[in-house]
mmCIF file of C-alpha atoms in Angstrom:
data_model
loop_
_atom_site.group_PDB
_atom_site.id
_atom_site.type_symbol
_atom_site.label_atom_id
_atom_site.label_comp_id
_atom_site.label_asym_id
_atom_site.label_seq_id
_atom_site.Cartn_x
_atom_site.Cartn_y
_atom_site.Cartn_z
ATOM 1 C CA UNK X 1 0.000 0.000 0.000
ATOM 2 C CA UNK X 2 2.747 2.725 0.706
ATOM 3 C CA UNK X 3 4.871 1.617 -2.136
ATOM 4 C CA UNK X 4 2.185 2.209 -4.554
ATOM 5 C CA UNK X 5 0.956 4.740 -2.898
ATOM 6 C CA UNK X 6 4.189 7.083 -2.928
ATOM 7 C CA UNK X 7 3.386 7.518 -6.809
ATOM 8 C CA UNK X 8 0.662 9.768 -6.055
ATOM 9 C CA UNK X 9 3.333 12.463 -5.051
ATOM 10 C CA UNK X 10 4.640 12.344 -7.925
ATOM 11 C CA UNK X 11 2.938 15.768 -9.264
ATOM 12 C CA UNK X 12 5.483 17.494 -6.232
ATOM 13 C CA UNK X 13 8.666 16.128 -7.782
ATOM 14 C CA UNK X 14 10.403 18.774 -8.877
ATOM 15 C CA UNK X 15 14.458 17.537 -9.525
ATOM 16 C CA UNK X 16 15.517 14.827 -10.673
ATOM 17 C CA UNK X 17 16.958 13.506 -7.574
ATOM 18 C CA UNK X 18 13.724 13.241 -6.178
ATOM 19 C CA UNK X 19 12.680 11.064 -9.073
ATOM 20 C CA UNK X 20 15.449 9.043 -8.475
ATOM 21 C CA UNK X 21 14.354 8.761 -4.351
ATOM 22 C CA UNK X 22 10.606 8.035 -6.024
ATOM 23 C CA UNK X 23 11.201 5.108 -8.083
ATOM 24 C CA UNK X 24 13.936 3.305 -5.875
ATOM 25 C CA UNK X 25 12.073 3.893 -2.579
ATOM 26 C CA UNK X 26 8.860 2.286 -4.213
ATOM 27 C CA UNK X 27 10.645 -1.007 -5.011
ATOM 28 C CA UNK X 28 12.287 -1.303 -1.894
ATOM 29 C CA UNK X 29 9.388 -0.991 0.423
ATOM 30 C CA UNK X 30 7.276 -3.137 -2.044
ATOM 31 C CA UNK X 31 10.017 -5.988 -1.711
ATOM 32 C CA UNK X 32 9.278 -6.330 2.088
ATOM 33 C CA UNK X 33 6.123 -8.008 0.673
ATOM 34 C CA UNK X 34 7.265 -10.059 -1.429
ATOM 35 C CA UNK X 35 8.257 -13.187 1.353
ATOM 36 C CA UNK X 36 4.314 -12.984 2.775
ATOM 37 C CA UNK X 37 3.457 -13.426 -0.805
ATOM 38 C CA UNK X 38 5.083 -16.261 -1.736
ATOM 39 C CA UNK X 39 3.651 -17.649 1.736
ATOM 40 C CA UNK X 40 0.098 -16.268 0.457
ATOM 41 C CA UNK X 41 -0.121 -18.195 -2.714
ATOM 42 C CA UNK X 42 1.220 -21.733 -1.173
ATOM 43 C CA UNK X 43 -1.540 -21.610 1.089
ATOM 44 C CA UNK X 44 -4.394 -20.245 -1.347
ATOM 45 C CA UNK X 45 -3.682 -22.564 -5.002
ATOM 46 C CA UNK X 46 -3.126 -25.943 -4.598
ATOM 47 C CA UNK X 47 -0.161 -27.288 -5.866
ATOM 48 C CA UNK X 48 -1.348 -29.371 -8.968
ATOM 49 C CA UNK X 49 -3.295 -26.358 -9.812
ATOM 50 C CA UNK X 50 -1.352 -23.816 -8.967
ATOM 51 C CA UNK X 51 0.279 -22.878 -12.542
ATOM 52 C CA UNK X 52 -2.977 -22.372 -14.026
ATOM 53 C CA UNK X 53 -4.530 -20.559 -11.306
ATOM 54 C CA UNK X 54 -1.941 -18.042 -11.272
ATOM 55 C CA UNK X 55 -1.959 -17.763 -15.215
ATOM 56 C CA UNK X 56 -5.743 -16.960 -15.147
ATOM 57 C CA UNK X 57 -5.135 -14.079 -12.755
ATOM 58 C CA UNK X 58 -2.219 -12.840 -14.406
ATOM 59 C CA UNK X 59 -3.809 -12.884 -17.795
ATOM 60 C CA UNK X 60 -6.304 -10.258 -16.653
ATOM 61 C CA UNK X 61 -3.458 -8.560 -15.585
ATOM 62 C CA UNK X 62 -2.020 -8.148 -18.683
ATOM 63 C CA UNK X 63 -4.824 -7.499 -20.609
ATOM 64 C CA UNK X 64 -5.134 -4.040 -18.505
ATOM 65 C CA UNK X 65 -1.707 -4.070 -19.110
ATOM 66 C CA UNK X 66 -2.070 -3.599 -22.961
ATOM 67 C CA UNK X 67 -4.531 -1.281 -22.382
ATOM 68 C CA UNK X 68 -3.052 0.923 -20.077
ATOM 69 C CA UNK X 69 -0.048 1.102 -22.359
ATOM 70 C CA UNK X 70 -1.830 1.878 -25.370
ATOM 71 C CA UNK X 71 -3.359 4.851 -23.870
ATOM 72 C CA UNK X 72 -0.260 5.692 -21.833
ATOM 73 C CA UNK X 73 1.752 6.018 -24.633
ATOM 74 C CA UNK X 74 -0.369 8.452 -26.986
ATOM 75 C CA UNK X 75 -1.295 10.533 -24.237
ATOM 76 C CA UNK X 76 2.103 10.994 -23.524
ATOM 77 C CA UNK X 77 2.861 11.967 -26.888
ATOM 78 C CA UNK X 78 -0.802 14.277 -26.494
ATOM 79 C CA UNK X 79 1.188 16.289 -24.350
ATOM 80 C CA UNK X 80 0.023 14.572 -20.722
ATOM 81 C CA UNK X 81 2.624 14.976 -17.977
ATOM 82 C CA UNK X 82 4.160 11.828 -16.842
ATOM 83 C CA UNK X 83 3.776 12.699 -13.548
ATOM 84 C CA UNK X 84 -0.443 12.221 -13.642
ATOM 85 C CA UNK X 85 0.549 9.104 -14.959
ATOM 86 C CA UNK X 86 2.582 8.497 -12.390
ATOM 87 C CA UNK X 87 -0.016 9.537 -9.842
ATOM 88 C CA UNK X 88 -3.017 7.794 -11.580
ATOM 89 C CA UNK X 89 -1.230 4.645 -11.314
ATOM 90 C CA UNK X 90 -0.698 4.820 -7.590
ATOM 91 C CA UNK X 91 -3.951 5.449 -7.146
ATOM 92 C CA UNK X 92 -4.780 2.192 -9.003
ATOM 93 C CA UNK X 93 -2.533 0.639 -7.268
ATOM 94 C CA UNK X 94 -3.683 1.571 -3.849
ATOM 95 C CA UNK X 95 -6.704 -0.061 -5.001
ATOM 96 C CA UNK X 96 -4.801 -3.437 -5.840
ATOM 97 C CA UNK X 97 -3.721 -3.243 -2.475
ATOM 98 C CA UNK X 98 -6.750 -2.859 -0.472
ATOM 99 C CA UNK X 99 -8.087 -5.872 -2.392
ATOM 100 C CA UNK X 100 -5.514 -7.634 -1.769
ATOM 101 C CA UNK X 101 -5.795 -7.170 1.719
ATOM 102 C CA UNK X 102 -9.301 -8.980 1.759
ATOM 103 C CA UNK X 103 -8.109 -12.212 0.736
ATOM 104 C CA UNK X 104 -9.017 -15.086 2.936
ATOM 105 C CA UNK X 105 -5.777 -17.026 4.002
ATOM 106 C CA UNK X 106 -5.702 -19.388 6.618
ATOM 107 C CA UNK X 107 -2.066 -20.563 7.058
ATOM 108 C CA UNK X 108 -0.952 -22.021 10.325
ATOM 109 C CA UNK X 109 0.314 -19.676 13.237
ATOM 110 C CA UNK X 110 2.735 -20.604 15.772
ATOM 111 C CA UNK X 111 1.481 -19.515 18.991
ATOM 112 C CA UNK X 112 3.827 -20.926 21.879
ATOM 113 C CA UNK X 113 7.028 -21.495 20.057
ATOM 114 C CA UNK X 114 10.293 -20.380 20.438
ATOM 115 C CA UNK X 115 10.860 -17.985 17.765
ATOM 116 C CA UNK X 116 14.090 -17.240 16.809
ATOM 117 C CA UNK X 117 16.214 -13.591 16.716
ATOM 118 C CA UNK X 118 16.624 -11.667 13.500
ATOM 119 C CA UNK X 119 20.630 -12.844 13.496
ATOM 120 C CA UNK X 120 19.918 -16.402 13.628
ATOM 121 C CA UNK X 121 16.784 -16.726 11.226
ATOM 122 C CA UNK X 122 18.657 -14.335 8.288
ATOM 123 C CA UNK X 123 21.746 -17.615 9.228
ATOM 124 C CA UNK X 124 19.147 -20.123 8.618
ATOM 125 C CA UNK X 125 17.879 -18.726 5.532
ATOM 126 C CA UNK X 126 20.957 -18.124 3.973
ATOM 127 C CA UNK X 127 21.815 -21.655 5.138
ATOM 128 C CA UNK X 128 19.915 -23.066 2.485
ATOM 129 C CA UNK X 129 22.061 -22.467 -0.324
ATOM 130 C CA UNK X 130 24.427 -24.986 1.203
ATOM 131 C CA UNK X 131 22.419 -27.863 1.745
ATOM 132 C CA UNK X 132 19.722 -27.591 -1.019
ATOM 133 C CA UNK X 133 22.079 -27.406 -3.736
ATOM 134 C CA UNK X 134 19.189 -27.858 -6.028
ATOM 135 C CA UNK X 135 18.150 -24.386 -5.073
ATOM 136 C CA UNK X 136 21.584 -23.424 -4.989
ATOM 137 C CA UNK X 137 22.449 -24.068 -8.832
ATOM 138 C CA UNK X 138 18.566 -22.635 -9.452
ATOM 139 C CA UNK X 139 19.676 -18.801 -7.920
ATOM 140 C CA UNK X 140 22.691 -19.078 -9.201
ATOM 141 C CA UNK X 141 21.205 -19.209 -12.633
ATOM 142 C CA UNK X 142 18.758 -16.476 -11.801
ATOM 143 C CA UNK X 143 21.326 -14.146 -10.728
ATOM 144 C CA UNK X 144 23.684 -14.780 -13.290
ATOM 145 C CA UNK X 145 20.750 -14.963 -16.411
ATOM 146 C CA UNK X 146 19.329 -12.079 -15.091
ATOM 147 C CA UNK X 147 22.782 -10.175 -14.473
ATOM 148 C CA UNK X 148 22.857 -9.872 -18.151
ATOM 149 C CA UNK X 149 19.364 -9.559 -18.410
ATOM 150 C CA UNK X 150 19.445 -6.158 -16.550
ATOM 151 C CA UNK X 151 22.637 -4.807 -18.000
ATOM 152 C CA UNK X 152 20.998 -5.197 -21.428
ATOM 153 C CA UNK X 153 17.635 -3.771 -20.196
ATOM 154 C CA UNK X 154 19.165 -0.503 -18.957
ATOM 155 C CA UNK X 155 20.522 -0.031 -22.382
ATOM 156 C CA UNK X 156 17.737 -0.952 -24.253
ATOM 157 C CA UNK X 157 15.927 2.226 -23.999
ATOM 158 C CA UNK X 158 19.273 4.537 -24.283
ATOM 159 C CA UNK X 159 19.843 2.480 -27.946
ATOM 160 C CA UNK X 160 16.091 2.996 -29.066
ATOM 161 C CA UNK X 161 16.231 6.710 -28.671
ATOM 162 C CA UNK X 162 19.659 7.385 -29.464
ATOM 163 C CA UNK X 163 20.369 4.708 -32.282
ATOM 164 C CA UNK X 164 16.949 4.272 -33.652
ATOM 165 C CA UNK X 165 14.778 7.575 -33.248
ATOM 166 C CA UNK X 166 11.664 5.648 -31.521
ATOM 167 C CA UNK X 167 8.777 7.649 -30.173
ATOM 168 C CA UNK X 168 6.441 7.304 -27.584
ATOM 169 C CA UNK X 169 3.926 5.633 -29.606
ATOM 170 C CA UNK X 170 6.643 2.969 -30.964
ATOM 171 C CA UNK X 171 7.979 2.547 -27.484
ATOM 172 C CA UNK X 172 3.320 2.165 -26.830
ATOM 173 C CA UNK X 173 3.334 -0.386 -29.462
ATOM 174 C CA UNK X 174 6.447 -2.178 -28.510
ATOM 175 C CA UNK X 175 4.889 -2.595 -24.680
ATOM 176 C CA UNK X 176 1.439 -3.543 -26.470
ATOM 177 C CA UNK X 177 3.216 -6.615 -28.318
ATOM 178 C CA UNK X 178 4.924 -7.479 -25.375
ATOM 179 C CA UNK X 179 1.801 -7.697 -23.722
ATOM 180 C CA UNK X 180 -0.166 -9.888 -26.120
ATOM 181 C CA UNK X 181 2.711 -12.372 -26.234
ATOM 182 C CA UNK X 182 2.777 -12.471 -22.282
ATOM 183 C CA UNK X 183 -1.341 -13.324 -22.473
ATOM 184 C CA UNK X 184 -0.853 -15.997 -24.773
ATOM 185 C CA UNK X 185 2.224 -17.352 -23.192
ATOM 186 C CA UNK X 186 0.120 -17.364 -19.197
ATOM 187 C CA UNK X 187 -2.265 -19.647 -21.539
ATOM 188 C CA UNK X 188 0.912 -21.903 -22.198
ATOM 189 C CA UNK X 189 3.180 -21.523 -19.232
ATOM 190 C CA UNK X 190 0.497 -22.540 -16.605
ATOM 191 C CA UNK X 191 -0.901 -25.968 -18.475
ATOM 192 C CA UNK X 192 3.259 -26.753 -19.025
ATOM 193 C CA UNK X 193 3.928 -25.769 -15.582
ATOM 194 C CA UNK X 194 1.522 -28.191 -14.173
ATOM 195 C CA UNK X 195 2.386 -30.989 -16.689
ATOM 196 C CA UNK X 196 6.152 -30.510 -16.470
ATOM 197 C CA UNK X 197 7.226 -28.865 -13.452
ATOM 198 C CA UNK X 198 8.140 -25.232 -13.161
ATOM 199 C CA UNK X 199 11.640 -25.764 -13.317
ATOM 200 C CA UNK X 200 11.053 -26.762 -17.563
ATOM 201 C CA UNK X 201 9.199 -23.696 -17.355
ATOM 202 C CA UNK X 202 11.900 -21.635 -16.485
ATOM 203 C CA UNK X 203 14.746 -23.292 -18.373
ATOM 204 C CA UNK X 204 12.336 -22.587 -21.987
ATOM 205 C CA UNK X 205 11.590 -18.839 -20.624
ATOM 206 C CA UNK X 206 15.154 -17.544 -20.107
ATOM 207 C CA UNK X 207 16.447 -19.235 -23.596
ATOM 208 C CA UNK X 208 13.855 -17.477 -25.257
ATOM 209 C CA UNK X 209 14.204 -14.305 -23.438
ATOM 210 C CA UNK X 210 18.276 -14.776 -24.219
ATOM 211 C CA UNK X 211 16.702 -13.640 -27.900
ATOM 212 C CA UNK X 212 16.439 -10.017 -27.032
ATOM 213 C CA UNK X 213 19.720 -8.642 -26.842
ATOM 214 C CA UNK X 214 20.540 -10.912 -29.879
ATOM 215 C CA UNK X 215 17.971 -8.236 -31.687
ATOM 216 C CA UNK X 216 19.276 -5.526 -30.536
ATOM 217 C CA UNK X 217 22.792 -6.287 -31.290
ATOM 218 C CA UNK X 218 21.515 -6.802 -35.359
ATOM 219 C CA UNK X 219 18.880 -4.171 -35.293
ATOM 220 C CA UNK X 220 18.838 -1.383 -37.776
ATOM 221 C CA UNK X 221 15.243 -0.462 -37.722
ATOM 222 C CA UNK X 222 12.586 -1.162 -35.705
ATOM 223 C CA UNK X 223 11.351 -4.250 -37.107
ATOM 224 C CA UNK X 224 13.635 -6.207 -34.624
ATOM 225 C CA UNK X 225 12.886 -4.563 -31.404
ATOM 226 C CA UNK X 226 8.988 -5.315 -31.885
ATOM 227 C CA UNK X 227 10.462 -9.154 -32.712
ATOM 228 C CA UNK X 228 12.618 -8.983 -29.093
ATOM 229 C CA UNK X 229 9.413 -7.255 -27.263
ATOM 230 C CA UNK X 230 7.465 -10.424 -28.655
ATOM 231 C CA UNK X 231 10.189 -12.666 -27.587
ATOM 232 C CA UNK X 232 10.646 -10.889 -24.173
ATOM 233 C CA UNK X 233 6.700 -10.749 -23.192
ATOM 234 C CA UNK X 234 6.304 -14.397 -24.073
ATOM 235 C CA UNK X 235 8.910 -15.540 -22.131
ATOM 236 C CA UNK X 236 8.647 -12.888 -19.363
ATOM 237 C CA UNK X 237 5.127 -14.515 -18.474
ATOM 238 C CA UNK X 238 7.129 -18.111 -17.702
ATOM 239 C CA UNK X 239 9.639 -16.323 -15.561
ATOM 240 C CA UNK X 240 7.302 -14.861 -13.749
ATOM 241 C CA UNK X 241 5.175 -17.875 -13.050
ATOM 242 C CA UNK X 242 8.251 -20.007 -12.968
ATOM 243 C CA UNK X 243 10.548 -18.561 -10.383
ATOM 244 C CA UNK X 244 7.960 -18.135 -7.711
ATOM 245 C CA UNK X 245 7.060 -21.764 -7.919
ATOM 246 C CA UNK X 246 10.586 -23.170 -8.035
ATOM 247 C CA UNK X 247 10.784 -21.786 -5.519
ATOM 248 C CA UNK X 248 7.989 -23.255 -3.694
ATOM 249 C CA UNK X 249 9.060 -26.843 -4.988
ATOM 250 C CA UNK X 250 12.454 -26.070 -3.467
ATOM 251 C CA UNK X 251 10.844 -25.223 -0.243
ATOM 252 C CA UNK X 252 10.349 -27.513 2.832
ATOM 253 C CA UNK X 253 7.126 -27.360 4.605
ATOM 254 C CA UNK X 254 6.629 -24.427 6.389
ATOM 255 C CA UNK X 255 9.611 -22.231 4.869
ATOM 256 C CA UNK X 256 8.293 -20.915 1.727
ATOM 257 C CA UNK X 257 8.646 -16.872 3.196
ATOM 258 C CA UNK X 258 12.578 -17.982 4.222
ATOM 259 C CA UNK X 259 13.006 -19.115 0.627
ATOM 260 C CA UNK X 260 10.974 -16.272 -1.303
ATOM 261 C CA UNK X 261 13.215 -14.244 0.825
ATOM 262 C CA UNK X 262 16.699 -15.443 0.082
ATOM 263 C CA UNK X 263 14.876 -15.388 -3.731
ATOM 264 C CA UNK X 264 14.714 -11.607 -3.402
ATOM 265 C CA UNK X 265 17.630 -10.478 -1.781
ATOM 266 C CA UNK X 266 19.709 -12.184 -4.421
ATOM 267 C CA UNK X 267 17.352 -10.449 -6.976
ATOM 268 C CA UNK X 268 17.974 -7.235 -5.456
ATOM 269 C CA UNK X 269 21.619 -7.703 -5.250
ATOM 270 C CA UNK X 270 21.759 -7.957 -9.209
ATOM 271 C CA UNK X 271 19.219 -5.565 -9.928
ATOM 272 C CA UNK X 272 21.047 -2.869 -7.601
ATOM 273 C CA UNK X 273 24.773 -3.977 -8.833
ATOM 274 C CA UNK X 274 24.188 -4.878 -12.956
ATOM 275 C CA UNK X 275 22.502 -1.395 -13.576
ATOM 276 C CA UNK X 276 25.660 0.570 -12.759
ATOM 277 C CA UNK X 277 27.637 -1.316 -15.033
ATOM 278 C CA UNK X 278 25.682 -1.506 -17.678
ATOM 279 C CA UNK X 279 26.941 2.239 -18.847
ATOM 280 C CA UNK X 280 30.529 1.460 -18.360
ATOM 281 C CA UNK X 281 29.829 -1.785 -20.215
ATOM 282 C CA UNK X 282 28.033 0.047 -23.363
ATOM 283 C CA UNK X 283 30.997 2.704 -23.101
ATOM 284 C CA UNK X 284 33.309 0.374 -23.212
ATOM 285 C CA UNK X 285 31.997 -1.830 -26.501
ATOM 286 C CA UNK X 286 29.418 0.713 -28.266
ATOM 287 C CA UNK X 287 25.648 -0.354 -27.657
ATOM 288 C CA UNK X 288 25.751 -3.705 -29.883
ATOM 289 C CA UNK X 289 28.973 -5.030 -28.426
ATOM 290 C CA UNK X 290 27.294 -4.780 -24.945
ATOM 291 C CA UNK X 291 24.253 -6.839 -26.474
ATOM 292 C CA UNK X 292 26.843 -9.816 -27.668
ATOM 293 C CA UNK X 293 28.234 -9.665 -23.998
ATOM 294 C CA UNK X 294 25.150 -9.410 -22.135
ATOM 295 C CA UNK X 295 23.692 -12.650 -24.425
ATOM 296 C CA UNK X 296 26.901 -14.254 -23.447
ATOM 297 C CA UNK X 297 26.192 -13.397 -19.975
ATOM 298 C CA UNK X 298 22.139 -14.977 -20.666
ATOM 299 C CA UNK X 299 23.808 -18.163 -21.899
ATOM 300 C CA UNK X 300 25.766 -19.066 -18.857
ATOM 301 C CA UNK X 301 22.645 -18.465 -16.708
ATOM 302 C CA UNK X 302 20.519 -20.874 -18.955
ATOM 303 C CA UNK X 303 23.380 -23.445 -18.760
ATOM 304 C CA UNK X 304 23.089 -22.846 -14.667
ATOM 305 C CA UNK X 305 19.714 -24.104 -15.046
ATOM 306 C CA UNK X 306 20.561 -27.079 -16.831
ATOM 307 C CA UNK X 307 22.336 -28.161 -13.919
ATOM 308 C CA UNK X 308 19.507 -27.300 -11.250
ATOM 309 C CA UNK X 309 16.845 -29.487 -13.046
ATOM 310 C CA UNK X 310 19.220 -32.135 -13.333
ATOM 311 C CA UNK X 311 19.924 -32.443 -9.456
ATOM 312 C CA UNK X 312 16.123 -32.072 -8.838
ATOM 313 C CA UNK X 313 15.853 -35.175 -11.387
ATOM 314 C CA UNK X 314 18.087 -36.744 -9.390
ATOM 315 C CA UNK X 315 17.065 -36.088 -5.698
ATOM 316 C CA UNK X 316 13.424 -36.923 -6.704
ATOM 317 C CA UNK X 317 14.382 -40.164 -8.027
ATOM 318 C CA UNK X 318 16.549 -40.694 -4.803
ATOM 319 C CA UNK X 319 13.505 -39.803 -2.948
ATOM 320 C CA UNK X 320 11.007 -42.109 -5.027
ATOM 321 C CA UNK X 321 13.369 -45.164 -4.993
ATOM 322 C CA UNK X 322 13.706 -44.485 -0.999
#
């Protein structure tokens, strides 16, 4: 509620530093939640059920998705400020949050044990990494995929304006593909997810996503970038159903917050640390030749995974022969 909600001050920003306070505050605060969600949707889905269930609700939330960029981006180019945008969308997303809030859960509570302090349960969590090396090899490949994955993303938008001329309404339609391809692939991801495991799901999602700065690196008109934004939305819809339920399959009973939060810190480790190299990087070997390096970078992370669904494999048939 109060990450959202510190977009409706965006109409009193008035330097650029206090942008920069406004949209890294916001993530911070809303990462907090992130733990308690994971928690939220092992209790509420079943787990045979829980890929589809998740790729009906986020379908819906792409669909306002397209729609939201399609008018964003031509009244942008109308002349709208982006800070009503800004503002509109924390109302909206106030909203999300209050009806969030009313969802029934009814996970266990601990009443009378011994809980532990803040020093020994961040020791336990990061514990984990050492003996589930499952898990291990998995966030290794997420912070190494996405690594690259970031790097190229802050350039992206620097190359599109400064090598290709895009406007608003290209960036609009860009976003709108993007969209489309992530509704379609929720339709996909979710059925393989529950057929396959989530860990498949994730392993086809980052090779495909691996794509984008491929385009970019070739690109000479926009033809490609609307190809990476379709590659990039299709695939971004497996990630995003993927990693939270690896996760959960990692997860022993009763620890799903412990390992949603490891999950995050390492996300926010990359996403703080790969940005501010990124400019160095495309310094350093012109836009294109930071694509090549940041698909190099992708490849790596999708080998990672390779290696985390084999040792699943492996422990599960330890587990079933046992």
């Amino acid at each position: 509620f109060v990450a959202r909600g510190l977009f409706v001050l965006s109409p009193l920003v008035a330097t650029r530093d206090q942008y920069v306070l406004l949209v890294c505050l916001a993530p911070i605060i809303f990462s907090i939640s992130t733990p308690a969600y994971a928690a939220i949707m092992k209790d509420i889905y079943p787990d045979s059920l829980r890929g589809r269930l998740m790729s009906a609700v986020r379908i819906l939330q792409s669909v306002a998705m397209l729609g939201t960029a399609f008018a964003a981006g031509r009244l942008l180019d109308a002349g709208w400020s982006w800070k009503t945008m800004f503002a509109i969308g924390g109302v909206l997303g106030i909203l999300s949050a209050v009806t969030f809030w009313r969802i029934p859960v009814s996970s266990e509570r601990v009443e009378n044990g011994e809980r532990p302090s803040t020093g020994a349960f961040v020791l336990d969590t990061l514990a984990i990494l050492r003996h589930n090396v499952g898990f291990r090899w998995f966030c290794a490949s997420v912070f190494v995929y996405g690594f690259g994955n970031i790097m190229a993303s802050t350039i992206y938008p620097i190359f599109q304006v400064d090598e290709l001329r895009v406007t608003n309404t290209e960036v609009a339609n860009m976003q709108n593909l993007a969209s489309v391809a992530q509704v379609a692939g929720f339709f996909v991801w979710g059925a393989l997810m529950d057929r396959k495991g989530p860990l498949m799901a994730v392993f086809v999602s980052v090779a495909i996503v691996s794509v984008m700065p491929l385009c970019y690196a070739v690109a000479t008109s926009i033809g490609l970038l609307y190809l990476a934004s379709v590659a990039g939305g299709l695939a971004m819809s497996g990630i995003e159903l993927g990693y939270l339920n690896t996760t959960l399959l990692f997860a022993e009973h009763g620890r799903a917050a412990q390992y949603q939060a490891l999950h995050s810190s390492l996300f926010g480790i990359r996403g703080t640390v790969a940005p501010l190299l990124a400019i160095p990087l495309m310094h350093w070997l012109q836009p294109r030749g930071a694509f090549l390096f940041c698909f190099g970078i992708m490849l790596v992370g999708v080998g990672l995974q390779v290696l985390s669904m084999r040792h699943y494999l492996r422990s599960a048939a330890r587990a079933r022969a046992v």
